[in-house]
Amino acid sequence: MEKAIIDAAVVICVRNSPTGKQVLLVQRALHLNSHAGEVALPGGKWEIGDADLAATARREAFEEVGLKATDIATLQAMPSRFTRQGIRVTPFVAELSVASGCELQLVACMQELQALFWMPLDIVLADQRERTDIFERAGKEYWAPLYRFDGYCVWGFTARLLVDYVNCYGGGRHYS
């Protein structure tokens, strides 16, 4: 019998800053049973009440950091990827549409998150990775770049999705 596929969605939320584009990242709470303390993109698993994965991405971004649908100018799906645990994750690219003069106030949901922060995309675009780990599972190879920023370790699946983003939208060099 085949295992049912679990779907999830994440938001690659990008904003312009005086120093260049930045991406919103979160650090998962230390008390969680799964992926405690890891850096991730806002998002989570599809739930029955979600009309589609775009709705999942919007719901999770609001629950985790208070990002409202009205804060987002665009929401475009990128190709789905599977995690090593077999979860199919669809990333959605979102650009902030905060009215000029208004400062977006995001707040980390402390039941789920330790922190939230904005990382310069130039770190990924310039390929400033510390290393790349390669894993094999069920005959498939998975690569996991590691980037460091402001004391945070951006690694694994999240880092792979950021590489996908810069390759699709930011002039990346199609590296792995």
PDB file of C-alpha atoms in Angstrom:
ATOM      1  CA  MET A   1       0.000   0.000   0.000  1.00  0.00           C
ATOM      2  CA  GLU A   2       1.347   3.425  -0.965  1.00  0.00           C
ATOM      3  CA  LYS A   3       1.928   6.053   1.659  1.00  0.00           C
ATOM      4  CA  ALA A   4      -0.339   9.106   1.329  1.00  0.00           C
ATOM      5  CA  ILE A   5       1.454  12.279   0.302  1.00  0.00           C
ATOM      6  CA  ILE A   6       1.359  15.069   2.857  1.00  0.00           C
ATOM      7  CA  ASP A   7       1.201  18.543   1.312  1.00  0.00           C
ATOM      8  CA  ALA A   8       2.541  21.730   2.839  1.00  0.00           C
ATOM      9  CA  ALA A   9       3.164  25.287   1.686  1.00  0.00           C
ATOM     10  CA  VAL A  10       5.672  27.966   2.617  1.00  0.00           C
ATOM     11  CA  VAL A  11       5.959  31.653   1.811  1.00  0.00           C
ATOM     12  CA  ILE A  12       9.147  33.129   0.387  1.00  0.00           C
ATOM     13  CA  CYS A  13       8.322  36.687   1.454  1.00  0.00           C
ATOM     14  CA  VAL A  14      10.661  39.216  -0.119  1.00  0.00           C
ATOM     15  CA  ARG A  15      10.973  42.914   0.640  1.00  0.00           C
ATOM     16  CA  ASN A  16      13.111  45.687  -0.753  1.00  0.00           C
ATOM     17  CA  SER A  17      15.391  47.436   1.704  1.00  0.00           C
ATOM     18  CA  PRO A  18      17.961  50.203   1.246  1.00  0.00           C
ATOM     19  CA  THR A  19      20.667  47.504   1.116  1.00  0.00           C
ATOM     20  CA  GLY A  20      18.850  45.189  -1.315  1.00  0.00           C
ATOM     21  CA  LYS A  21      16.255  42.426  -1.247  1.00  0.00           C
ATOM     22  CA  GLN A  22      15.657  40.540   1.977  1.00  0.00           C
ATOM     23  CA  VAL A  23      13.719  37.354   2.731  1.00  0.00           C
ATOM     24  CA  LEU A  24      11.632  36.702   5.838  1.00  0.00           C
ATOM     25  CA  LEU A  25      12.809  33.717   7.871  1.00  0.00           C
ATOM     26  CA  VAL A  26      11.678  32.272  11.185  1.00  0.00           C
ATOM     27  CA  GLN A  27      13.380  30.223  13.856  1.00  0.00           C
ATOM     28  CA  ARG A  28      11.178  27.444  15.174  1.00  0.00           C
ATOM     29  CA  ALA A  29      10.561  27.366  18.922  1.00  0.00           C
ATOM     30  CA  LEU A  30      12.984  25.339  21.022  1.00  0.00           C
ATOM     31  CA  HIS A  31      10.205  23.421  22.809  1.00  0.00           C
ATOM     32  CA  LEU A  32       8.766  21.844  19.636  1.00  0.00           C
ATOM     33  CA  ASN A  33       8.994  18.078  19.106  1.00  0.00           C
ATOM     34  CA  SER A  34       9.912  18.445  15.434  1.00  0.00           C
ATOM     35  CA  HIS A  35      12.678  20.647  13.957  1.00  0.00           C
ATOM     36  CA  ALA A  36      13.096  22.618  17.202  1.00  0.00           C
ATOM     37  CA  GLY A  37      15.303  25.692  16.814  1.00  0.00           C
ATOM     38  CA  GLU A  38      15.682  25.296  13.049  1.00  0.00           C
ATOM     39  CA  VAL A  39      15.438  28.240  10.664  1.00  0.00           C
ATOM     40  CA  ALA A  40      12.556  27.944   8.194  1.00  0.00           C
ATOM     41  CA  LEU A  41      10.263  29.860   5.916  1.00  0.00           C
ATOM     42  CA  PRO A  42       6.816  30.708   7.297  1.00  0.00           C
ATOM     43  CA  GLY A  43       4.453  27.894   6.402  1.00  0.00           C
ATOM     44  CA  GLY A  44       3.055  24.529   7.311  1.00  0.00           C
ATOM     45  CA  LYS A  45       0.881  21.594   6.412  1.00  0.00           C
ATOM     46  CA  TRP A  46      -2.332  21.793   4.398  1.00  0.00           C
ATOM     47  CA  GLU A  47      -5.484  21.533   6.521  1.00  0.00           C
ATOM     48  CA  ILE A  48      -8.999  20.479   5.510  1.00  0.00           C
ATOM     49  CA  GLY A  49     -10.318  24.054   5.781  1.00  0.00           C
ATOM     50  CA  ASP A  50      -7.735  25.353   3.279  1.00  0.00           C
ATOM     51  CA  ALA A  51      -9.180  25.874  -0.206  1.00  0.00           C
ATOM     52  CA  ASP A  52      -5.763  25.179  -1.777  1.00  0.00           C
ATOM     53  CA  LEU A  53      -2.065  25.391  -1.004  1.00  0.00           C
ATOM     54  CA  ALA A  54      -2.011  29.159  -1.605  1.00  0.00           C
ATOM     55  CA  ALA A  55      -4.589  29.423   1.181  1.00  0.00           C
ATOM     56  CA  THR A  56      -2.388  27.211   3.355  1.00  0.00           C
ATOM     57  CA  ALA A  57       0.580  29.512   2.739  1.00  0.00           C
ATOM     58  CA  ARG A  58      -1.458  32.625   3.589  1.00  0.00           C
ATOM     59  CA  ARG A  59      -3.009  31.053   6.706  1.00  0.00           C
ATOM     60  CA  GLU A  60       0.305  29.812   8.061  1.00  0.00           C
ATOM     61  CA  ALA A  61       2.096  33.119   7.383  1.00  0.00           C
ATOM     62  CA  PHE A  62      -0.643  34.947   9.266  1.00  0.00           C
ATOM     63  CA  GLU A  63      -0.663  32.468  12.178  1.00  0.00           C
ATOM     64  CA  GLU A  64       3.117  32.406  12.548  1.00  0.00           C
ATOM     65  CA  VAL A  65       4.130  36.044  12.004  1.00  0.00           C
ATOM     66  CA  GLY A  66       0.961  38.101  11.452  1.00  0.00           C
ATOM     67  CA  LEU A  67       1.554  38.557   7.697  1.00  0.00           C
ATOM     68  CA  LYS A  68      -1.834  39.514   6.265  1.00  0.00           C
ATOM     69  CA  ALA A  69      -3.000  38.777   2.705  1.00  0.00           C
ATOM     70  CA  THR A  70      -3.267  42.549   2.188  1.00  0.00           C
ATOM     71  CA  ASP A  71       0.471  42.889   2.975  1.00  0.00           C
ATOM     72  CA  ILE A  72       1.354  40.738  -0.029  1.00  0.00           C
ATOM     73  CA  ALA A  73       1.412  42.132  -3.581  1.00  0.00           C
ATOM     74  CA  THR A  74       1.830  38.795  -5.363  1.00  0.00           C
ATOM     75  CA  LEU A  75       1.592  35.139  -4.502  1.00  0.00           C
ATOM     76  CA  GLN A  76       3.096  32.919  -7.179  1.00  0.00           C
ATOM     77  CA  ALA A  77       3.763  29.214  -6.840  1.00  0.00           C
ATOM     78  CA  MET A  78       7.169  27.741  -7.531  1.00  0.00           C
ATOM     79  CA  PRO A  79       7.639  24.044  -8.331  1.00  0.00           C
ATOM     80  CA  SER A  80       7.032  21.724  -5.399  1.00  0.00           C
ATOM     81  CA  ARG A  81       9.890  19.845  -3.750  1.00  0.00           C
ATOM     82  CA  PHE A  82       9.886  16.873  -1.426  1.00  0.00           C
ATOM     83  CA  THR A  83      11.569  16.984   1.962  1.00  0.00           C
ATOM     84  CA  ARG A  84      13.668  14.045   3.139  1.00  0.00           C
ATOM     85  CA  GLN A  85      10.655  13.075   5.255  1.00  0.00           C
ATOM     86  CA  GLY A  86       8.511  12.774   2.106  1.00  0.00           C
ATOM     87  CA  ILE A  87       6.396  15.929   2.568  1.00  0.00           C
ATOM     88  CA  ARG A  88       5.593  17.717  -0.686  1.00  0.00           C
ATOM     89  CA  VAL A  89       6.176  21.432  -0.104  1.00  0.00           C
ATOM     90  CA  THR A  90       4.988  24.125  -2.509  1.00  0.00           C
ATOM     91  CA  PRO A  91       6.767  27.461  -2.046  1.00  0.00           C
ATOM     92  CA  PHE A  92       4.869  30.644  -2.840  1.00  0.00           C
ATOM     93  CA  VAL A  93       6.748  33.819  -3.668  1.00  0.00           C
ATOM     94  CA  ALA A  94       5.278  36.931  -2.071  1.00  0.00           C
ATOM     95  CA  GLU A  95       6.434  40.508  -2.442  1.00  0.00           C
ATOM     96  CA  LEU A  96       5.486  42.949   0.275  1.00  0.00           C
ATOM     97  CA  SER A  97       3.021  45.665  -0.716  1.00  0.00           C
ATOM     98  CA  VAL A  98       3.138  47.818   2.369  1.00  0.00           C
ATOM     99  CA  ALA A  99       2.003  51.365   1.612  1.00  0.00           C
ATOM    100  CA  SER A 100       4.864  53.829   1.614  1.00  0.00           C
ATOM    101  CA  GLY A 101       5.394  55.386   5.006  1.00  0.00           C
ATOM    102  CA  CYS A 102       3.792  52.436   6.818  1.00  0.00           C
ATOM    103  CA  GLU A 103       6.090  50.090   8.635  1.00  0.00           C
ATOM    104  CA  LEU A 104       5.016  46.456   8.606  1.00  0.00           C
ATOM    105  CA  GLN A 105       4.734  45.083  12.137  1.00  0.00           C
ATOM    106  CA  LEU A 106       5.291  41.337  12.206  1.00  0.00           C
ATOM    107  CA  VAL A 107       5.265  39.407  15.466  1.00  0.00           C
ATOM    108  CA  ALA A 108       6.470  35.834  15.981  1.00  0.00           C
ATOM    109  CA  CYS A 109       3.877  33.464  17.453  1.00  0.00           C
ATOM    110  CA  MET A 110       5.794  32.306  20.514  1.00  0.00           C
ATOM    111  CA  GLN A 111       3.947  28.934  20.672  1.00  0.00           C
ATOM    112  CA  GLU A 112       5.567  28.051  17.327  1.00  0.00           C
ATOM    113  CA  LEU A 113       8.543  30.364  16.883  1.00  0.00           C
ATOM    114  CA  GLN A 114      11.612  31.559  18.727  1.00  0.00           C
ATOM    115  CA  ALA A 115      12.250  34.516  16.412  1.00  0.00           C
ATOM    116  CA  LEU A 116      11.716  36.062  13.006  1.00  0.00           C
ATOM    117  CA  PHE A 117      14.272  37.970  10.957  1.00  0.00           C
ATOM    118  CA  TRP A 118      15.033  39.344   7.496  1.00  0.00           C
ATOM    119  CA  MET A 119      18.084  37.908   5.736  1.00  0.00           C
ATOM    120  CA  PRO A 120      19.713  39.638   2.754  1.00  0.00           C
ATOM    121  CA  LEU A 121      19.187  37.559  -0.390  1.00  0.00           C
ATOM    122  CA  ASP A 122      22.661  38.646  -1.521  1.00  0.00           C
ATOM    123  CA  ILE A 123      24.039  35.968   0.814  1.00  0.00           C
ATOM    124  CA  VAL A 124      22.425  33.293  -1.362  1.00  0.00           C
ATOM    125  CA  LEU A 125      22.863  35.133  -4.650  1.00  0.00           C
ATOM    126  CA  ALA A 126      26.610  35.543  -4.029  1.00  0.00           C
ATOM    127  CA  ASP A 127      26.754  31.874  -2.971  1.00  0.00           C
ATOM    128  CA  GLN A 128      28.261  32.679   0.443  1.00  0.00           C
ATOM    129  CA  ARG A 129      27.561  29.194   1.763  1.00  0.00           C
ATOM    130  CA  GLU A 130      29.779  27.673   4.399  1.00  0.00           C
ATOM    131  CA  ARG A 131      29.371  24.145   3.018  1.00  0.00           C
ATOM    132  CA  THR A 132      26.996  21.758   1.265  1.00  0.00           C
ATOM    133  CA  ASP A 133      25.974  18.475   2.861  1.00  0.00           C
ATOM    134  CA  ILE A 134      24.746  15.667   0.608  1.00  0.00           C
ATOM    135  CA  PHE A 135      22.376  12.967   1.842  1.00  0.00           C
ATOM    136  CA  GLU A 136      20.956   9.880   0.190  1.00  0.00           C
ATOM    137  CA  ARG A 137      17.593   8.407   1.072  1.00  0.00           C
ATOM    138  CA  ALA A 138      15.653   5.753  -0.790  1.00  0.00           C
ATOM    139  CA  GLY A 139      18.020   6.038  -3.736  1.00  0.00           C
ATOM    140  CA  LYS A 140      17.599   9.809  -4.064  1.00  0.00           C
ATOM    141  CA  GLU A 141      20.257  12.416  -3.413  1.00  0.00           C
ATOM    142  CA  TYR A 142      19.439  15.508  -1.364  1.00  0.00           C
ATOM    143  CA  TRP A 143      21.780  18.467  -0.982  1.00  0.00           C
ATOM    144  CA  ALA A 144      21.717  20.905   1.877  1.00  0.00           C
ATOM    145  CA  PRO A 145      23.674  24.163   1.647  1.00  0.00           C
ATOM    146  CA  LEU A 146      24.478  25.993   4.853  1.00  0.00           C
ATOM    147  CA  TYR A 147      24.464  29.787   5.151  1.00  0.00           C
ATOM    148  CA  ARG A 148      25.100  31.798   8.302  1.00  0.00           C
ATOM    149  CA  PHE A 149      23.579  35.178   9.047  1.00  0.00           C
ATOM    150  CA  ASP A 150      23.453  37.191  12.261  1.00  0.00           C
ATOM    151  CA  GLY A 151      23.963  34.100  14.436  1.00  0.00           C
ATOM    152  CA  TYR A 152      21.390  32.005  12.547  1.00  0.00           C
ATOM    153  CA  CYS A 153      22.149  28.847  10.598  1.00  0.00           C
ATOM    154  CA  VAL A 154      20.100  28.651   7.386  1.00  0.00           C
ATOM    155  CA  TRP A 155      20.467  25.074   6.218  1.00  0.00           C
ATOM    156  CA  GLY A 156      18.869  22.146   4.470  1.00  0.00           C
ATOM    157  CA  PHE A 157      15.490  22.331   2.816  1.00  0.00           C
ATOM    158  CA  THR A 158      15.008  26.029   3.579  1.00  0.00           C
ATOM    159  CA  ALA A 159      18.378  26.904   2.048  1.00  0.00           C
ATOM    160  CA  ARG A 160      17.571  24.763  -1.027  1.00  0.00           C
ATOM    161  CA  LEU A 161      14.317  26.671  -1.538  1.00  0.00           C
ATOM    162  CA  LEU A 162      16.178  29.986  -1.289  1.00  0.00           C
ATOM    163  CA  VAL A 163      18.636  28.763  -3.933  1.00  0.00           C
ATOM    164  CA  ASP A 164      15.645  27.800  -6.120  1.00  0.00           C
ATOM    165  CA  TYR A 165      14.208  31.278  -5.606  1.00  0.00           C
ATOM    166  CA  VAL A 166      17.365  33.161  -6.618  1.00  0.00           C
ATOM    167  CA  ASN A 167      17.810  30.843  -9.604  1.00  0.00           C
ATOM    168  CA  CYS A 168      14.231  31.513 -10.766  1.00  0.00           C
ATOM    169  CA  TYR A 169      13.826  35.185  -9.853  1.00  0.00           C
ATOM    170  CA  GLY A 170      17.115  36.666  -8.726  1.00  0.00           C
ATOM    171  CA  GLY A 171      19.727  35.910 -11.353  1.00  0.00           C
ATOM    172  CA  GLY A 172      21.301  32.958  -9.564  1.00  0.00           C
ATOM    173  CA  ARG A 173      23.880  30.709 -11.163  1.00  0.00           C
ATOM    174  CA  HIS A 174      21.925  27.439 -11.012  1.00  0.00           C
ATOM    175  CA  TYR A 175      24.253  25.862  -8.487  1.00  0.00           C
ATOM    176  CA  SER A 176      23.400  23.079  -6.089  1.00  0.00           C
TER     177      SER A 176
END
